[in-house]
Amino acid sequence: MSENALEMKSVSVVRNGKYILKDIDLTIANGENVVILGPNGSGKTTLIKLFSGEIRPYYDGEGKSFMSIFGETKWNVFELRNKLGIVSMDLQNRFNNDVLVSDVILSGYFGSMDVFRNHTVTQDMVRAVYNAALRMGVEDKLERTIANLSLGEMRRVLIARALVSEPSMLILDEPMTGLDIVMKDAFRKMFDILTASGVNIIMITHELEDIPESVDRIIMLKDGEKIVDGKKTDVLTSENISNLFDADITVTKTDNSYHMTL
């Protein structure tokens, strides 16, 4: 296996003649935890779609672009998604309300929105579903439908779904959107526990308050370009954040978390 989970050299994504991502150079090592920070429309979600194989890079014919995931430049999308656990608001909205929590988690094996007749379910999978639910504190909710979950509980179920097949990396797309301040604090601590246990995380966010203490590398995206990449203490400055959001912003740090004020 390559020592790098992801390598990108001069990678772009073009849609309707417009650059969504432009000339991105990025390397993320196996075992490295990263936050990708940027305002809405900066290209963060497009970057996730590249990671998951949902979209392909734009090649200009000059041969300078290069991208590999887990050491492979060509990949089977289904095999790739078994190595990447992805949690997103979009995914949450795609499940029907009458789906059982156990089936939501189990569907992580099949990349589906439910468990269907053509899916072969083994006892090992059933045990893994319970263990993933136990890990996320939702083991007592396996026989509920997702309509009967709170927002925080549903988010935990989706993380259990992403973890059930023991992926090499967990990608979190705005995982704290819609959560209250107490639940956000609980989720930050939970992500710190996950990274300490060996789960590697790439988190996408536009909020400094969402960044777990255990993540030390911050990558800033603006208008489809990487503008800053470095250690959290170096990157999360008032100057950098003001430039990122095109506003006069003051960054303060309290109790190992960062905050923005206008």
Coordinates of C-alpha atoms in Angstrom, one line a residue:
M1 CA 0.0 0.0 0.0
S2 CA 1.1 3.5 -0.8
E3 CA 2.2 5.6 2.2
N4 CA -0.3 8.2 1.0
A5 CA -4.0 7.9 1.1
L6 CA -4.4 10.6 -1.5
E7 CA -2.2 12.4 -4.0
M8 CA -3.3 15.2 -6.4
K9 CA -1.1 17.2 -8.7
S10 CA -2.6 20.0 -10.8
V11 CA -6.1 18.5 -10.5
S12 CA -9.1 20.5 -11.8
V13 CA -12.8 20.0 -12.1
V14 CA -14.7 21.9 -14.9
R15 CA -18.5 22.1 -15.2
N16 CA -20.2 23.9 -18.0
G17 CA -16.9 25.6 -18.9
K18 CA -16.3 26.9 -15.4
Y19 CA -13.6 25.7 -13.0
I20 CA -15.1 24.3 -9.8
L21 CA -11.6 23.3 -8.6
K22 CA -8.4 24.6 -10.2
D23 CA -4.9 23.2 -10.2
I24 CA -5.2 21.5 -6.8
D25 CA -2.0 20.1 -5.4
L26 CA -2.7 17.9 -2.3
T27 CA -1.1 15.0 -0.5
I28 CA -2.7 13.3 2.5
A29 CA -0.8 10.5 4.2
N30 CA -2.3 7.3 5.5
G31 CA -3.1 8.0 9.2
E32 CA -3.3 11.7 8.8
N33 CA -6.3 13.7 10.0
V34 CA -7.2 16.8 8.1
V35 CA -9.9 19.6 8.1
I36 CA -10.7 21.2 4.8
L37 CA -12.1 24.7 5.6
G38 CA -13.8 27.1 3.3
P39 CA -17.0 29.1 2.7
N40 CA -20.0 27.7 0.8
G41 CA -19.2 27.4 -2.9
S42 CA -15.5 27.1 -2.3
G43 CA -15.3 23.6 -3.9
K44 CA -15.3 21.5 -0.7
T45 CA -18.1 19.1 -1.7
T46 CA -16.6 18.7 -5.2
L47 CA -13.4 17.6 -3.6
I48 CA -15.2 14.9 -1.7
K49 CA -16.8 13.7 -4.9
L50 CA -13.3 13.4 -6.3
F51 CA -12.2 11.3 -3.3
S52 CA -15.2 9.0 -3.6
G53 CA -14.8 8.5 -7.4
E54 CA -18.2 10.1 -8.0
I55 CA -16.6 12.5 -10.4
R56 CA -13.4 12.4 -12.4
P57 CA -10.7 15.1 -12.7
Y58 CA -10.6 17.3 -15.8
Y59 CA -7.6 16.5 -18.0
D60 CA -6.5 19.3 -20.3
G61 CA -4.4 17.0 -22.5
E62 CA -1.1 18.5 -21.4
G63 CA -0.4 15.5 -19.1
K64 CA 0.5 17.5 -16.0
S65 CA -2.6 16.3 -14.0
F66 CA -2.2 13.3 -11.7
M67 CA -4.4 11.8 -9.0
S68 CA -4.1 8.6 -7.0
I69 CA -6.2 7.2 -4.1
F70 CA -4.6 4.6 -1.9
G71 CA -1.8 4.3 -4.4
E72 CA -4.1 3.5 -7.4
T73 CA -4.6 5.8 -10.4
K74 CA -7.5 3.6 -11.7
W75 CA -10.0 2.2 -9.3
N76 CA -13.2 0.3 -9.0
V77 CA -15.7 2.7 -7.5
F78 CA -17.4 0.1 -5.3
E79 CA -14.1 -1.1 -3.9
L80 CA -13.0 2.5 -3.3
R81 CA -16.2 3.2 -1.4
N82 CA -15.5 0.3 0.9
K83 CA -12.2 2.0 1.8
L84 CA -13.9 5.4 2.3
G85 CA -16.6 5.9 4.9
I86 CA -18.6 9.1 3.9
V87 CA -21.1 11.0 6.0
S88 CA -22.9 13.9 4.5
M89 CA -26.2 15.8 4.8
D90 CA -27.0 14.8 1.3
L91 CA -26.7 11.1 2.3
Q92 CA -29.0 11.7 5.3
N93 CA -31.7 13.2 3.1
R94 CA -31.7 10.2 0.7
F95 CA -33.1 7.6 3.2
N96 CA -36.8 7.0 3.5
N97 CA -38.2 7.7 6.9
D98 CA -39.5 4.1 7.4
V99 CA -36.0 2.5 7.1
L100 CA -34.8 0.7 10.2
V101 CA -31.6 2.0 11.9
S102 CA -30.1 -1.5 11.6
D103 CA -30.7 -1.5 7.8
V104 CA -29.3 2.0 7.5
I105 CA -26.0 0.8 9.1
L106 CA -26.0 -2.5 7.2
S107 CA -26.5 -0.7 3.9
G108 CA -23.0 0.7 4.3
Y109 CA -21.7 -2.7 3.1
F110 CA -23.6 -2.3 -0.2
G111 CA -23.5 1.5 -0.9
S112 CA -27.3 1.5 -1.0
M113 CA -30.1 3.4 0.7
D114 CA -31.6 0.2 2.2
V115 CA -31.0 -3.5 2.3
F116 CA -32.6 -5.4 -0.6
R117 CA -33.3 -9.0 -1.6
N118 CA -30.3 -9.2 -3.9
H119 CA -28.0 -8.4 -1.0
T120 CA -26.3 -11.3 0.8
V121 CA -26.2 -10.6 4.5
T122 CA -23.9 -12.7 6.7
Q123 CA -23.8 -13.2 10.4
D124 CA -20.4 -11.4 10.5
M125 CA -22.2 -8.4 8.9
V126 CA -24.9 -8.5 11.5
R127 CA -22.4 -8.6 14.3
A128 CA -20.5 -5.7 12.7
V129 CA -23.7 -3.7 12.6
Y130 CA -24.2 -4.1 16.3
N131 CA -20.6 -3.3 17.1
A132 CA -20.7 -0.2 15.0
A133 CA -23.9 0.9 16.7
L134 CA -22.4 0.2 20.1
R135 CA -19.4 2.3 19.2
M136 CA -21.6 5.2 18.3
G137 CA -24.0 4.8 21.3
V138 CA -27.1 3.9 19.2
E139 CA -27.2 0.1 19.9
D140 CA -30.6 0.5 21.7
K141 CA -32.1 2.1 18.6
L142 CA -31.4 -0.6 16.0
E143 CA -35.1 -1.6 15.6
R144 CA -36.4 2.0 15.4
T145 CA -37.2 3.7 12.1
I146 CA -35.1 6.7 11.4
A147 CA -38.2 8.9 11.5
N148 CA -38.1 8.4 15.3
L149 CA -34.5 9.7 15.7
S150 CA -33.3 13.1 16.7
L151 CA -30.9 14.9 14.4
G152 CA -27.9 14.0 16.5
E153 CA -28.9 10.4 16.7
M154 CA -29.3 10.2 12.9
R155 CA -25.9 11.6 12.5
R156 CA -24.5 9.0 14.8
V157 CA -26.3 6.3 12.8
L158 CA -24.7 7.6 9.6
I159 CA -21.3 7.5 11.2
A160 CA -21.9 3.9 12.3
R161 CA -22.9 3.1 8.7
A162 CA -19.6 4.6 7.4
L163 CA -17.6 2.7 10.0
V164 CA -19.3 -0.7 9.6
S165 CA -17.0 -2.0 6.9
E166 CA -13.9 -0.8 8.7
P167 CA -12.9 1.7 6.0
S168 CA -9.4 3.1 5.8
M169 CA -10.6 6.7 6.1
L170 CA -13.7 8.5 7.3
I171 CA -14.8 11.6 5.4
L172 CA -17.2 13.9 7.2
D173 CA -19.0 16.6 5.1
E174 CA -20.3 19.3 7.4
P175 CA -21.1 16.7 10.1
M176 CA -22.3 19.2 12.7
T177 CA -24.8 21.2 10.5
G178 CA -28.0 21.7 12.4
L179 CA -26.7 20.5 15.8
D180 CA -27.0 22.7 18.8
I181 CA -24.0 23.9 20.8
V182 CA -24.2 21.0 23.3
M183 CA -24.4 18.4 20.6
K184 CA -21.6 20.0 18.6
D185 CA -19.3 19.8 21.7
A186 CA -20.2 16.1 22.1
F187 CA -19.5 15.4 18.5
R188 CA -16.1 17.1 18.6
K189 CA -15.2 14.9 21.6
M190 CA -16.5 11.8 19.8
F191 CA -14.3 12.6 16.8
D192 CA -11.3 13.0 19.1
I193 CA -12.0 9.5 20.5
L194 CA -12.3 8.0 17.0
T195 CA -9.0 9.4 15.9
A196 CA -7.3 8.2 19.1
S197 CA -8.7 4.7 18.3
G198 CA -7.1 4.7 14.9
V199 CA -9.9 6.0 12.7
N200 CA -8.5 8.6 10.2
I201 CA -10.7 11.6 9.4
I202 CA -11.0 14.2 6.7
M203 CA -13.6 16.7 7.8
I204 CA -15.2 19.3 5.6
T205 CA -16.5 22.4 7.3
H206 CA -17.0 26.2 7.2
E207 CA -17.0 26.6 10.9
L208 CA -13.9 26.9 13.1
E209 CA -15.9 25.7 16.1
D210 CA -16.4 22.3 14.4
I211 CA -12.7 21.4 14.3
P212 CA -11.8 18.6 16.7
E213 CA -8.8 19.1 19.0
S214 CA -7.0 16.1 17.6
V215 CA -6.9 17.5 14.0
D216 CA -3.7 19.5 13.5
R217 CA -3.7 20.1 9.7
I218 CA -6.0 22.7 8.1
I219 CA -6.4 23.1 4.3
M220 CA -8.2 26.3 3.2
L221 CA -10.2 26.3 -0.1
K222 CA -11.5 29.5 -1.7
D223 CA -13.1 29.9 -5.1
G224 CA -11.9 26.3 -6.1
E225 CA -8.3 26.9 -5.2
K226 CA -6.2 25.8 -2.2
I227 CA -4.9 29.0 -0.6
V228 CA -3.4 27.8 2.7
D229 CA -2.2 24.5 4.0
G230 CA -0.5 23.9 7.3
K231 CA -0.6 23.4 11.0
K232 CA -3.7 24.6 12.9
T233 CA -1.8 27.1 15.0
D234 CA -0.2 28.6 11.9
V235 CA -3.3 28.6 9.7
L236 CA -6.1 29.7 12.0
T237 CA -5.2 33.4 12.2
S238 CA -7.4 36.4 11.9
E239 CA -5.6 37.4 8.8
N240 CA -6.1 34.1 7.0
I241 CA -9.7 33.7 8.1
S242 CA -10.6 37.2 7.1
N243 CA -9.1 36.5 3.6
L244 CA -10.9 33.2 3.4
F245 CA -14.4 34.7 4.1
D246 CA -13.8 38.2 2.6
A247 CA -14.7 39.9 5.9
D248 CA -13.0 41.5 8.9
I249 CA -12.9 38.5 11.3
T250 CA -11.2 38.1 14.6
V251 CA -10.1 34.6 15.6
T252 CA -9.8 33.6 19.3
K253 CA -8.8 30.4 20.9
T254 CA -10.4 29.1 24.2
D255 CA -10.0 25.6 25.7
N256 CA -8.4 24.2 22.6
S257 CA -11.2 25.4 20.3
Y258 CA -11.2 28.3 17.8
H259 CA -13.9 30.9 17.4
M260 CA -14.7 33.6 14.8
T261 CA -16.3 37.0 15.5
L262 CA -17.0 39.9 13.1

